[in-house]
Structure formats: C-alpha cells, structure tokens
mmCIF file of C-alpha atoms in Angstrom:
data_model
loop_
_atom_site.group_PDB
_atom_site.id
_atom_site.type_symbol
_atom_site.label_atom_id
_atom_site.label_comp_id
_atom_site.label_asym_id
_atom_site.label_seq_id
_atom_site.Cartn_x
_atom_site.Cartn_y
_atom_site.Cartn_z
ATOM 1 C CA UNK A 1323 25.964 2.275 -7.417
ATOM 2 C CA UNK A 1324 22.720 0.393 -8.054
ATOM 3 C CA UNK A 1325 19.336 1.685 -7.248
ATOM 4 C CA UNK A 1326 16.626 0.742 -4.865
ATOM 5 C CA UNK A 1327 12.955 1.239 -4.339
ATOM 6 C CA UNK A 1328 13.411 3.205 -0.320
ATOM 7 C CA UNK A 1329 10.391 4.391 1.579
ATOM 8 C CA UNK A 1330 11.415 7.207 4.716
ATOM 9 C CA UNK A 1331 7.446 6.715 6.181
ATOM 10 C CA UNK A 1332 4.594 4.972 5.848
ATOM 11 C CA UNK A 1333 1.727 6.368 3.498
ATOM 12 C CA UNK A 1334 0.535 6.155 -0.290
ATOM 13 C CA UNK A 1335 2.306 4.841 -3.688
ATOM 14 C CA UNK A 1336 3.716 8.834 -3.706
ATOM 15 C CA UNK A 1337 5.636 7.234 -0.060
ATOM 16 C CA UNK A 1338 8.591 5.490 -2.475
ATOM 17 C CA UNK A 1339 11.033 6.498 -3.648
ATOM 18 C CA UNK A 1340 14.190 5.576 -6.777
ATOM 19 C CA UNK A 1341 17.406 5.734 -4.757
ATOM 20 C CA UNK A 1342 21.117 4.770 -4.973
ATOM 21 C CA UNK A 1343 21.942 2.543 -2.067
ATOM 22 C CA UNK A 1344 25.242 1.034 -1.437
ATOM 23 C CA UNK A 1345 24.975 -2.661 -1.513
ATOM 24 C CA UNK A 1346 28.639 -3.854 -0.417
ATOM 25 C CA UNK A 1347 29.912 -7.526 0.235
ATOM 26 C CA UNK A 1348 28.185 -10.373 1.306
ATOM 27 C CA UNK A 1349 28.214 -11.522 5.420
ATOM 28 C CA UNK A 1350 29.251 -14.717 6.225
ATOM 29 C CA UNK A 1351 26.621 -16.707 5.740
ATOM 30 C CA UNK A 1352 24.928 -14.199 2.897
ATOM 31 C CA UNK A 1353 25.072 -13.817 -0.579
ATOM 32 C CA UNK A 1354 25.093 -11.274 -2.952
ATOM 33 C CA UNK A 1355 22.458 -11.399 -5.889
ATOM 34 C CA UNK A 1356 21.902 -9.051 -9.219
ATOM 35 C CA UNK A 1357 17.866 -9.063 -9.930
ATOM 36 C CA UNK A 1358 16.363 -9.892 -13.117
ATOM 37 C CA UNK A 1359 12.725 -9.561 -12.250
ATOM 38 C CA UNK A 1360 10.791 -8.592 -8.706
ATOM 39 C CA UNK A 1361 7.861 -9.989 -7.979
ATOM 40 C CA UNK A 1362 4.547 -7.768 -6.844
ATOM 41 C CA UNK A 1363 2.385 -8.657 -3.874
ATOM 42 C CA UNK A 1364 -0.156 -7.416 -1.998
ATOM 43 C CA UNK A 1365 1.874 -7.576 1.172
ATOM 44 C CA UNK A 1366 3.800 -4.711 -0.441
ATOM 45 C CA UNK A 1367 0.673 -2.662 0.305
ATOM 46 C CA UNK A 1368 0.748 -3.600 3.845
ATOM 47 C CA UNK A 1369 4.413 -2.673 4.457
ATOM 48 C CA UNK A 1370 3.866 0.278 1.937
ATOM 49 C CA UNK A 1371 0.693 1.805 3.871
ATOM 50 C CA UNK A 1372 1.932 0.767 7.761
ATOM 51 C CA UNK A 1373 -0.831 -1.883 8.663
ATOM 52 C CA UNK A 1374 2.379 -4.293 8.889
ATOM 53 C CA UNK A 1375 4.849 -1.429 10.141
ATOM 54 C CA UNK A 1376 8.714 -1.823 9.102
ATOM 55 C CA UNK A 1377 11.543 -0.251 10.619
ATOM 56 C CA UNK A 1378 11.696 3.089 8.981
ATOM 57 C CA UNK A 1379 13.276 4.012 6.822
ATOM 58 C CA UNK A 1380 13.299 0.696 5.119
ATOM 59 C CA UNK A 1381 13.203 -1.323 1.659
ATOM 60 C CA UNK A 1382 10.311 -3.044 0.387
ATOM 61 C CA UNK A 1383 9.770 -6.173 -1.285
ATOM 62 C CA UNK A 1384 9.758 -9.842 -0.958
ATOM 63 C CA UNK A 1385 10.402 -11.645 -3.744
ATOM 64 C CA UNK A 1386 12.643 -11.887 -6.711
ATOM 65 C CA UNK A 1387 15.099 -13.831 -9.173
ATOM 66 C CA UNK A 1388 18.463 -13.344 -10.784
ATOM 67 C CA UNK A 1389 21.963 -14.267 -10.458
ATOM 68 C CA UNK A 1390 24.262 -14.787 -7.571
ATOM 69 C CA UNK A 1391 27.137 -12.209 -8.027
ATOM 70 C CA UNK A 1392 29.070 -13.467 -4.660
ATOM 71 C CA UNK A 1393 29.381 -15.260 -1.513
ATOM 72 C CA UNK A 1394 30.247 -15.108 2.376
ATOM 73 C CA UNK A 1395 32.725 -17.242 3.071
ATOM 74 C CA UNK A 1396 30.837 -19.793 5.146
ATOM 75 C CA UNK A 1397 28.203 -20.486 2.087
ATOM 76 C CA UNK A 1398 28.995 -23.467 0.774
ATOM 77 C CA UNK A 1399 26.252 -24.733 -1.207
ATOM 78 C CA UNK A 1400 25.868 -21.437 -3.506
ATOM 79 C CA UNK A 1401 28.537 -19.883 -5.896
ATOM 80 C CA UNK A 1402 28.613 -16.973 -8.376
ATOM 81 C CA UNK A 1403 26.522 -17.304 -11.377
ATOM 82 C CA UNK A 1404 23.991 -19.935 -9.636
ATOM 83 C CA UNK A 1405 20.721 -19.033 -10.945
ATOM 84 C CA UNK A 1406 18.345 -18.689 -7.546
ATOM 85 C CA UNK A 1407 14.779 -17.152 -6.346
ATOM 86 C CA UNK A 1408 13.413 -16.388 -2.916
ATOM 87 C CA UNK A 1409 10.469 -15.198 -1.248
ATOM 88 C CA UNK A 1410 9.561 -14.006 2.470
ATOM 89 C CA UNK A 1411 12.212 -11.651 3.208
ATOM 90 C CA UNK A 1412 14.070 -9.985 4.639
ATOM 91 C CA UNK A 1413 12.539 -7.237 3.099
ATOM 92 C CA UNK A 1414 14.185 -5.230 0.173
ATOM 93 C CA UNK A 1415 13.497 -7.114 -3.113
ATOM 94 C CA UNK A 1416 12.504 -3.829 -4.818
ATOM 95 C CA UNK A 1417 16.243 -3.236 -6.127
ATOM 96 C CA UNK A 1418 18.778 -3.798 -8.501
ATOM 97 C CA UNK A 1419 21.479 -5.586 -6.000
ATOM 98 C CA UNK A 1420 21.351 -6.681 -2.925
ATOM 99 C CA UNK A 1421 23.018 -9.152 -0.025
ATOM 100 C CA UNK A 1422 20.384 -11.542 1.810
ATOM 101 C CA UNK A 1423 20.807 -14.724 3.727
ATOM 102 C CA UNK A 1424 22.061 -17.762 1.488
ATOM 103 C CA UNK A 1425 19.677 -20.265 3.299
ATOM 104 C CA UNK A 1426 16.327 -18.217 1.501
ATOM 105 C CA UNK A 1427 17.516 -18.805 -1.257
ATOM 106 C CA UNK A 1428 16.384 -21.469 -3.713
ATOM 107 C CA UNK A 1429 18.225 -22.476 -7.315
ATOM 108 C CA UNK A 1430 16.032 -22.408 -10.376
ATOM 109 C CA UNK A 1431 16.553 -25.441 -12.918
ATOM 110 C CA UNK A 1432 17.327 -24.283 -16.598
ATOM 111 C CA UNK A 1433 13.409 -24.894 -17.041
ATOM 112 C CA UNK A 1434 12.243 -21.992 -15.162
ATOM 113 C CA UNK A 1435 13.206 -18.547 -16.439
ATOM 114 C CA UNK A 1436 14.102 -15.162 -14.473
ATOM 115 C CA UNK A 1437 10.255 -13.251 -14.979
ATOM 116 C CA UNK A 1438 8.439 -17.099 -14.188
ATOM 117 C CA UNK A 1439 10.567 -17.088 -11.468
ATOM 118 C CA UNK A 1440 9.927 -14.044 -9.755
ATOM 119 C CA UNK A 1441 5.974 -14.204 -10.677
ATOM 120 C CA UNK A 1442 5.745 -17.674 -9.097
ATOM 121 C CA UNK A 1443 8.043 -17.847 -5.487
ATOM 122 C CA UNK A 1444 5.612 -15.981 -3.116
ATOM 123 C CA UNK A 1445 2.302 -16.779 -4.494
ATOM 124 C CA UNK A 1446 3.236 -20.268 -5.415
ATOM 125 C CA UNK A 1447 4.644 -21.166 -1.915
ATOM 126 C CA UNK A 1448 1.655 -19.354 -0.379
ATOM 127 C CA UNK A 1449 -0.051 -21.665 -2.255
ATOM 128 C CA UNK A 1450 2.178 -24.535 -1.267
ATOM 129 C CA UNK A 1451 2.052 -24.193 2.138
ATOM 130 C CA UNK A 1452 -2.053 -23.080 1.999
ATOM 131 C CA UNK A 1453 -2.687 -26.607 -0.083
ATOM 132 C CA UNK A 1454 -0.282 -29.096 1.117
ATOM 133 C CA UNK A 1455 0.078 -27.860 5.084
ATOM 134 C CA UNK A 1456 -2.483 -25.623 5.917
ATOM 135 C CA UNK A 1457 -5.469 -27.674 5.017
ATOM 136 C CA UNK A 1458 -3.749 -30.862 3.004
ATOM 137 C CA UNK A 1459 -6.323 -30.962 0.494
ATOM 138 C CA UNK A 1460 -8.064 -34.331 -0.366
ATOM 139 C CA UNK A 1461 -9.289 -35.769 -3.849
ATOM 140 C CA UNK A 1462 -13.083 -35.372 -3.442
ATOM 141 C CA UNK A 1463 -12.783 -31.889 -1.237
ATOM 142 C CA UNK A 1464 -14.914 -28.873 -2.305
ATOM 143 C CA UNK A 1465 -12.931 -25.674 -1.804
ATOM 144 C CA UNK A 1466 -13.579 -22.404 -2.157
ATOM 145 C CA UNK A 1467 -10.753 -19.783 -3.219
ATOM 146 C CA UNK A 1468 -11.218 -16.342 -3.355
ATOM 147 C CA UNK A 1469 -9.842 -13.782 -6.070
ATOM 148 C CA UNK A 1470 -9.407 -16.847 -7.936
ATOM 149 C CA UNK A 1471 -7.987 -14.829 -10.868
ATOM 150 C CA UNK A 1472 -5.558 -13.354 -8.439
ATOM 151 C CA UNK A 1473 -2.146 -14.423 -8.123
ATOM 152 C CA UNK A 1474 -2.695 -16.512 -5.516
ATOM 153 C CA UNK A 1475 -5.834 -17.496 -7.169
ATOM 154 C CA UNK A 1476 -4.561 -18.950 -10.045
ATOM 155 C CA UNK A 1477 -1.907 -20.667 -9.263
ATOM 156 C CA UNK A 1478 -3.949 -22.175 -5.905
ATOM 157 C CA UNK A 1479 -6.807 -23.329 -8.498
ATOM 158 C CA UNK A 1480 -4.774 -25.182 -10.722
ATOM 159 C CA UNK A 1481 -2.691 -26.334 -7.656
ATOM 160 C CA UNK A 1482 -6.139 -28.022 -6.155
ATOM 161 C CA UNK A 1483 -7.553 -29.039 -9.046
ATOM 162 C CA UNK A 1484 -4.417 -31.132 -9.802
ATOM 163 C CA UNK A 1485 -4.935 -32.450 -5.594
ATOM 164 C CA UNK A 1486 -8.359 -34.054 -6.940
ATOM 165 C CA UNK A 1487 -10.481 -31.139 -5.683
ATOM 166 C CA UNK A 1488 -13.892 -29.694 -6.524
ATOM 167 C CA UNK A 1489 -13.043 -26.041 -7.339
ATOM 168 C CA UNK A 1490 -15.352 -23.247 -6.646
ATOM 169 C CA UNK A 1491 -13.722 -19.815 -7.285
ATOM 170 C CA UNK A 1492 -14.922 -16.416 -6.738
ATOM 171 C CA UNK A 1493 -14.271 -13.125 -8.960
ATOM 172 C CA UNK A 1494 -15.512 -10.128 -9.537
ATOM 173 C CA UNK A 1495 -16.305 -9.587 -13.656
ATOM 174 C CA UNK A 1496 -16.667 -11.904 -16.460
ATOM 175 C CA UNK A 1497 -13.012 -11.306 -17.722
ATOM 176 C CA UNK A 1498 -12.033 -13.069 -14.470
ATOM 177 C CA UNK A 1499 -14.388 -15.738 -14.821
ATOM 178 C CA UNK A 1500 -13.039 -17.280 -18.130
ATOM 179 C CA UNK A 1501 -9.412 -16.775 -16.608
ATOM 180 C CA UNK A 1502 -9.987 -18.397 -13.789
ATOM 181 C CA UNK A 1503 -12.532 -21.366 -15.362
ATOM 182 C CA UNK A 1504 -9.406 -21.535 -17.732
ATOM 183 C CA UNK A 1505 -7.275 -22.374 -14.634
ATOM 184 C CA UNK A 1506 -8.645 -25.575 -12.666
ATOM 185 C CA UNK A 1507 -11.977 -23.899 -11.214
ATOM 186 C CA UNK A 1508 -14.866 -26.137 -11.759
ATOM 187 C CA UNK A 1509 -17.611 -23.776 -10.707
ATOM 188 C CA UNK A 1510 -17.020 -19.706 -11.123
ATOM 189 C CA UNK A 1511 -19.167 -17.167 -9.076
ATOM 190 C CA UNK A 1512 -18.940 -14.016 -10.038
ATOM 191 C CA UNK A 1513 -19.741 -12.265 -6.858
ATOM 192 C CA UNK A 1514 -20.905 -9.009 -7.728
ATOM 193 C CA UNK A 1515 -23.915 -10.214 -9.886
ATOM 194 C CA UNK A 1516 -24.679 -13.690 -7.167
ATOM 195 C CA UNK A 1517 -24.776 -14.603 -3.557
ATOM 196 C CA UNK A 1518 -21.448 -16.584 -3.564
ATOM 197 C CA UNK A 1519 -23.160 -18.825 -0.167
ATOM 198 C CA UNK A 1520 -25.815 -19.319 -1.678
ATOM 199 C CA UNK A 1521 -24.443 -20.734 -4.888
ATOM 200 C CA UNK A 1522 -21.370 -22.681 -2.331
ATOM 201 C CA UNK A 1523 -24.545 -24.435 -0.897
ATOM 202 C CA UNK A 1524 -26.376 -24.907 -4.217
ATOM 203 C CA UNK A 1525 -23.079 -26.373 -5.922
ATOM 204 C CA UNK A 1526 -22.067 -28.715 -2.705
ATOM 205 C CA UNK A 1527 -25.927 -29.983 -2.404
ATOM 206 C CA UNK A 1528 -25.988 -27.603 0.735
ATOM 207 C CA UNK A 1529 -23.214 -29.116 2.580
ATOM 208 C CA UNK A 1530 -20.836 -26.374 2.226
ATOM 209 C CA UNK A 1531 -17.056 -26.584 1.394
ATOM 210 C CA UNK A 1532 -14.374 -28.390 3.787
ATOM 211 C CA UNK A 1533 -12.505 -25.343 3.292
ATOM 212 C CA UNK A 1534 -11.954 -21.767 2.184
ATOM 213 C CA UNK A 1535 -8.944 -19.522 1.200
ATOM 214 C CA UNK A 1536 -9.309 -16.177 2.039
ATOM 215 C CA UNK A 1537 -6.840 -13.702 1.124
ATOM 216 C CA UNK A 1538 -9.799 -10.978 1.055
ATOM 217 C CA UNK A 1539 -10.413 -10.474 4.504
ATOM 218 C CA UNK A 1540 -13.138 -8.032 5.937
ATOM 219 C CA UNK A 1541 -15.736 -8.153 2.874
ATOM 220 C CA UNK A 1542 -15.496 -11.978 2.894
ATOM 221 C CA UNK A 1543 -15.229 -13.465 6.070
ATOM 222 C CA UNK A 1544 -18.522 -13.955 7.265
ATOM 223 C CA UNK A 1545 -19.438 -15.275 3.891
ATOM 224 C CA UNK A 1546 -16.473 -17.497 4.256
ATOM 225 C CA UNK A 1547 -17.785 -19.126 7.745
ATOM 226 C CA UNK A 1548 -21.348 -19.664 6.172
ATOM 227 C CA UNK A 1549 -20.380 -21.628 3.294
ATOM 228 C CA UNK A 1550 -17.985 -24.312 5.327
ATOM 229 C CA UNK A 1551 -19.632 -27.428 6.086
ATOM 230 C CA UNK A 1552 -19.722 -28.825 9.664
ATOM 231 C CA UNK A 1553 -16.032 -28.714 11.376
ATOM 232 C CA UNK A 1554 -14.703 -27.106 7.891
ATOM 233 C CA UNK A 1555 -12.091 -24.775 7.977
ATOM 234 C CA UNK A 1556 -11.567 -20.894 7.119
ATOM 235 C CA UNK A 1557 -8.004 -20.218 6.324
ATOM 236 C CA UNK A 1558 -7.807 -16.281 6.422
ATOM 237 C CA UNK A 1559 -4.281 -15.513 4.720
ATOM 238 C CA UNK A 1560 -4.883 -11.990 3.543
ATOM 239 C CA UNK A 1561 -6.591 -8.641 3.960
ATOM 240 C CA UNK A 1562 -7.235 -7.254 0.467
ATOM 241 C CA UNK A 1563 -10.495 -5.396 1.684
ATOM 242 C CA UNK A 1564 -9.678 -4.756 5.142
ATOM 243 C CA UNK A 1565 -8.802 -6.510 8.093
ATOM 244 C CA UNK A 1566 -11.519 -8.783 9.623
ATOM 245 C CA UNK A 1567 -13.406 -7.321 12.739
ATOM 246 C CA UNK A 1568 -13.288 -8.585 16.312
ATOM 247 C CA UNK A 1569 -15.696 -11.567 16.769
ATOM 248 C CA UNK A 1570 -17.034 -13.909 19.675
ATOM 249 C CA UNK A 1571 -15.576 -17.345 19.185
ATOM 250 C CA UNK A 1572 -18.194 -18.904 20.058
ATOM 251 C CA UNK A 1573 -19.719 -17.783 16.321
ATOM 252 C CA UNK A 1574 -17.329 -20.411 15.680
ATOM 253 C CA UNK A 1575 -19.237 -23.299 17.621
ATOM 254 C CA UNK A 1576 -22.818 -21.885 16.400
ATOM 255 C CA UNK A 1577 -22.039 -22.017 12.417
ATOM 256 C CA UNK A 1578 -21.019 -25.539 12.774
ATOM 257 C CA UNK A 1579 -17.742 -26.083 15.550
ATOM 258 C CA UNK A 1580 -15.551 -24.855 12.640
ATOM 259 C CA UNK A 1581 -11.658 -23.963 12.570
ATOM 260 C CA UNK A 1582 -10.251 -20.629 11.770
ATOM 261 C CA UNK A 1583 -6.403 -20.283 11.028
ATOM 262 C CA UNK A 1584 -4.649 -17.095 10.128
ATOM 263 C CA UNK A 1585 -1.307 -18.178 8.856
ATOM 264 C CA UNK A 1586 1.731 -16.763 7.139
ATOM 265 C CA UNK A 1587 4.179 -18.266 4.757
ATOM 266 C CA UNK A 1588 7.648 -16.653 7.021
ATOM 267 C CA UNK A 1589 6.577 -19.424 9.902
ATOM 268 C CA UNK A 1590 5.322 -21.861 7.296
ATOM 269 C CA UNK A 1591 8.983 -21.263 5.817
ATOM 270 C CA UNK A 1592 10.896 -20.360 8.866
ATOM 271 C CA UNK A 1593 13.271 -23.905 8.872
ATOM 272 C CA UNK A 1594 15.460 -24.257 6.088
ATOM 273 C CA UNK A 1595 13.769 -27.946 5.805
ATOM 274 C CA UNK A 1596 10.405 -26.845 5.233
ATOM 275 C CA UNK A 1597 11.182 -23.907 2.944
ATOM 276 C CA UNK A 1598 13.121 -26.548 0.414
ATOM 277 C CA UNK A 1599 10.110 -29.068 0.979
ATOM 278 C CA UNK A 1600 8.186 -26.520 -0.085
ATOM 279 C CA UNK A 1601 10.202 -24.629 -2.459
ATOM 280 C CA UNK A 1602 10.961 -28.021 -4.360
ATOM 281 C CA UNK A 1603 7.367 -29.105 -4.613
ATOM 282 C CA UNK A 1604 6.607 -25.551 -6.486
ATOM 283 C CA UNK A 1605 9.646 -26.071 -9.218
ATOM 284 C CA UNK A 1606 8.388 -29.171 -9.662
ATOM 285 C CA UNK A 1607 4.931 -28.548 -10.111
ATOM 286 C CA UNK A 1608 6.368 -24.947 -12.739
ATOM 287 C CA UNK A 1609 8.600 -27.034 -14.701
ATOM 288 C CA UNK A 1610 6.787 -30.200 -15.734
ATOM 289 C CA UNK A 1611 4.047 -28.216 -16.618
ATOM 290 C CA UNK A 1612 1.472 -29.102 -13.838
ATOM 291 C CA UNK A 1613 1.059 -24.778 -12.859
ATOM 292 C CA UNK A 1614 1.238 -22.303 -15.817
ATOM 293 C CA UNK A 1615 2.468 -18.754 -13.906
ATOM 294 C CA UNK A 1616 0.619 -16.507 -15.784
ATOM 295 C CA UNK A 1617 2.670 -13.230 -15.887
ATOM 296 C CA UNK A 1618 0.643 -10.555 -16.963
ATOM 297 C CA UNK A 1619 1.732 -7.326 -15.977
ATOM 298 C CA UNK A 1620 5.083 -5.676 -16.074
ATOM 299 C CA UNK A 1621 6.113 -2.214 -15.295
ATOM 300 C CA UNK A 1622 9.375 -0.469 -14.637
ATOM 301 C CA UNK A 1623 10.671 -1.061 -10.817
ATOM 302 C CA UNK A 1624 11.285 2.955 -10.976
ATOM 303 C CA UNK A 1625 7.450 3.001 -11.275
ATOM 304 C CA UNK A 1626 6.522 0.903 -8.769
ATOM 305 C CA UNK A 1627 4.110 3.559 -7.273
ATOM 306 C CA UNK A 1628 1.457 3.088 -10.818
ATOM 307 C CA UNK A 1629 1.878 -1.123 -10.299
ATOM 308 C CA UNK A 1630 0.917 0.006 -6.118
ATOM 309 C CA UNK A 1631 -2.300 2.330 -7.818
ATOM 310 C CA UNK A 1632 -3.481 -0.716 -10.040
ATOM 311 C CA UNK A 1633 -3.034 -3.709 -7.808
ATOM 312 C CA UNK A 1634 -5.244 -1.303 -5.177
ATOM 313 C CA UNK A 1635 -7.637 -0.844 -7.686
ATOM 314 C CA UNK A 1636 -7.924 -4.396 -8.395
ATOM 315 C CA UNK A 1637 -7.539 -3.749 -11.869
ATOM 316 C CA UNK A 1638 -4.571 -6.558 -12.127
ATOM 317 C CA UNK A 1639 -5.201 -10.470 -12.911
ATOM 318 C CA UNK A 1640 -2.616 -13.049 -12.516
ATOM 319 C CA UNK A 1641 1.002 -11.876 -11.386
ATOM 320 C CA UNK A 1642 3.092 -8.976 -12.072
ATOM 321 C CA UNK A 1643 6.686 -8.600 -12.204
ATOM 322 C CA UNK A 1644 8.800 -5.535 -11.939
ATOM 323 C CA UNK A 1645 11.737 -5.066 -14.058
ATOM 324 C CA UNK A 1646 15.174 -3.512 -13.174
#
C-alpha cells in the first residue's frame, strides 16, 4: 500500500505524519498518478499550522509530477504512462499515489523532467498568473519583488525581466543577492543592511514602482504601499511574516489612490481554459530555456517535517522538491 504524508490536527512540523493510505481506482472523471517528485511551498505552512484550516484529518500538498498509472472512464484526453504535473489542489500531493481530477492535470513535453517539474508548477504559475494577469507587466515597468531569491522570486524575476521590466528585488543576505542579480534583477536591496523605499525611490528617480509582489505580508506591506508610484499597485499574494493588519482604506487614497489585490492562483486557475493558458505559457517559457527552475533542495518526503523547520527559518533559496 503506498504511503502518505497525513496530518490528524493542526500544529508544528512534529503535526505529520508517514502513513499507509489506500489509494484505490480512479472516479470517473479522475486519474490515478505515481509521484516522482513533490513540490514544497509555503502554503504547506499555512495548511500545516491552521491559518488556512483543512478538513481534519487531511493530506497536505499541492503540487507534484510523475506518471499516470490509470484512468476513469470518462477521461479521454489522458492515458496510462502520460507524463503530467499539477498544482493547486485538491490537497494531498505529499504521497506516493494518489487519484485527483484529470482536468488539473497538465502533460510535460520530453523537455521538462520529473524534479523541474515538480519545482516549477506552483511557483511558476503563481508567477504566471502574478505577471501576465494580475498586473500584465509592461516593457519599461519598474517592479519590485520580494524574496526575490525565493521560489517565487526567482522564477518571477527572470519571468519580468524577459516582459521588458526594470527589476528591483529584495533579500535578506549577500548569498541571496548574487542569486537573485544572477536571475533577471537589475537592482538588489538587501533589506536588512538598507531602507528598501528609500533605495525603490532612489533607483526609480523617486517615482516609485508601478507595482509590487508581495508574498511577505505583515513585515512588508507598508513598505510595499510607500514605494508604488501614483495609482500603482500592491499585489499581496503571501504571508511569509504574518498576515497584514487591519487598515483604513482610505490609506489607500492618501499614499497616492493606489490598488491593492490579494489574489490566489485556485481562482486564477479555477476554468480549465485559464489553467492550460497558463500552464502552457510556463512549459513554454521552462523548455526553450527562457526560466531556469533552480532546484536546490531535496529531502526525503518521510522527512518532510526538517524541509517544514528550514523553509520557516528561511534558510532555503530557490525551490525544493521532496522525493518519494
């Protein structure tokens, strides 16, 4: 019987647990896949530690790649041994096996392998969706990204560099810096040693940015708002540090009538339409080279609870798969 990552109630990395689960045939409309690699998000965390609650008891997981092992019988664009990827959920990526809905799932070309695969499908549609939907960045735009030697942050760099943007990126050591100047961002700020508004107005001849990505949340956002230009926009897509505190929307109309969105990739993904439009302009970005996924961590999926204590500590870069 193959294993699963299972977690009975909310709480700390110690919360999960290595457990046999019975994975049975695929629904109508499902499919049945055999993981070669599982991505790692920070979402994880969320479900992991309750802020987003899950059903309990429940799986965990969002992401992964591997092989389709078998198929409802009213799938008819999937068979066994298709090579495929998905990201968003239904929760429960942190297994060996398991059945999902066919229509989340998206085939890899021969290009693309299994750990690429599973690094790349949430961050780099987060980043697809962030980019191209969100905020359809511009050639000339200043933009300002956040953990830019994140996973999110890297790809989201290169991503808007390749758009025609002015990339400012922040990070917190000098490790992080060369990554993520190696990566598409023009102008680094390492924020623990400067005042990343003041150098956003200093680099943008004190207009500010048209927008910011913020997957940081509480420590951030009022940074964030200050270094927008007039009617720029704050996308907050994250809450690494905390979720942002209640504020007067009128803040909004006194920093310079800005726009604040807080999206996520499931509605940005929800129609089978948009999730291929999507999905397709990420493969096709991976494979001819335009985004390099750097992968690099792995650990164990049994050991899921360390990669939980690291990516917490911030003492990942990049993206991190976990292994079967």
């Amino acid at each position: 019987m193959p294993f699963a990552i299972r977690l009975q109630h909310p709480g700390g990395p110690e919360a999960m647990s290595w457990e046999e689960v019975p994975v049975g045939e695929p629904g109508p409309h499902e499919a049945r896949v055999r993981h070669a690699a599982v991505g790692l998000n920070y979402i994880d965390i969320y479900h992991r530690s309750g802020l987003y609650p899950l059903p309990q008891p429940s799986g965990l997981g969002l992401e992964a790649a591997g092989v389709v092992v078998a198929v409802g019988n009213a799938v008819s664009d999937l068979a066994p041994g298709d090579r495929v990827a998905y990201a968003g959920g239904p929760v429960g990526a942190y297994s060996q096996e398991r059945c999902l809905p066919a229509d989340r799932l998206l085939k890899l070309p021969a290009a693309i392998d299994f750990h690429t695969a599973a690094a790349m499908m949430l961050q780099g549609l987060t980043s697809a969706y962030l980019l191209l939907r969100t905020y359809p960045v511009k050639p000339g735009d200043a933009v300002l990204i956040h953990a830019a030697a994140g996973g999110v942050g890297l790809i989201a760099c290169q991503w808007a560099k390749a758009l025609g943007a002015t990339v400012i990126g922040t990070v917190s050591n000098a490790a992080k810096a060369m990554l993520a100047a190696a990566h598409g961002c023009d102008h680094v700020i390492d924020y623990t040693r400067e005042d990343f508004v003041s150098r956003v107005r200093e680099i943008t001849g004190g207009e500010g940015v048209a927008v910011v990505y913020d997957g940081v949340g509480k420590d951030t956002f009022t940074g964030s708002l200050d270094s927008l230009r007039t009617c720029g926009m704050l996308v907050s897509f994250g809450n690494a540090s905390g979720p942002v505190p209640a504020f007067d929307p009128l803040l909004l109309a006194q920093k310079g009538s800005l726009f604040l969105t807080r999206p996520t990739l499931m509605h940005y993904t929800a129609k089978r339409a948009d999730l291929l439009a999507l999905g397709g302009a990420l493969i096709e970005a991976v494979a001819t080279g335009k985004l390099q996924i750097e992968v690099n961590q792995s650990y164990p999926l049994a050991e899921v609870a360390q990669a939980h204590r690291d990516l917490e500590a911030r003492r990942l870069t990049g993206s991190t798969i976990l292994l079967p």
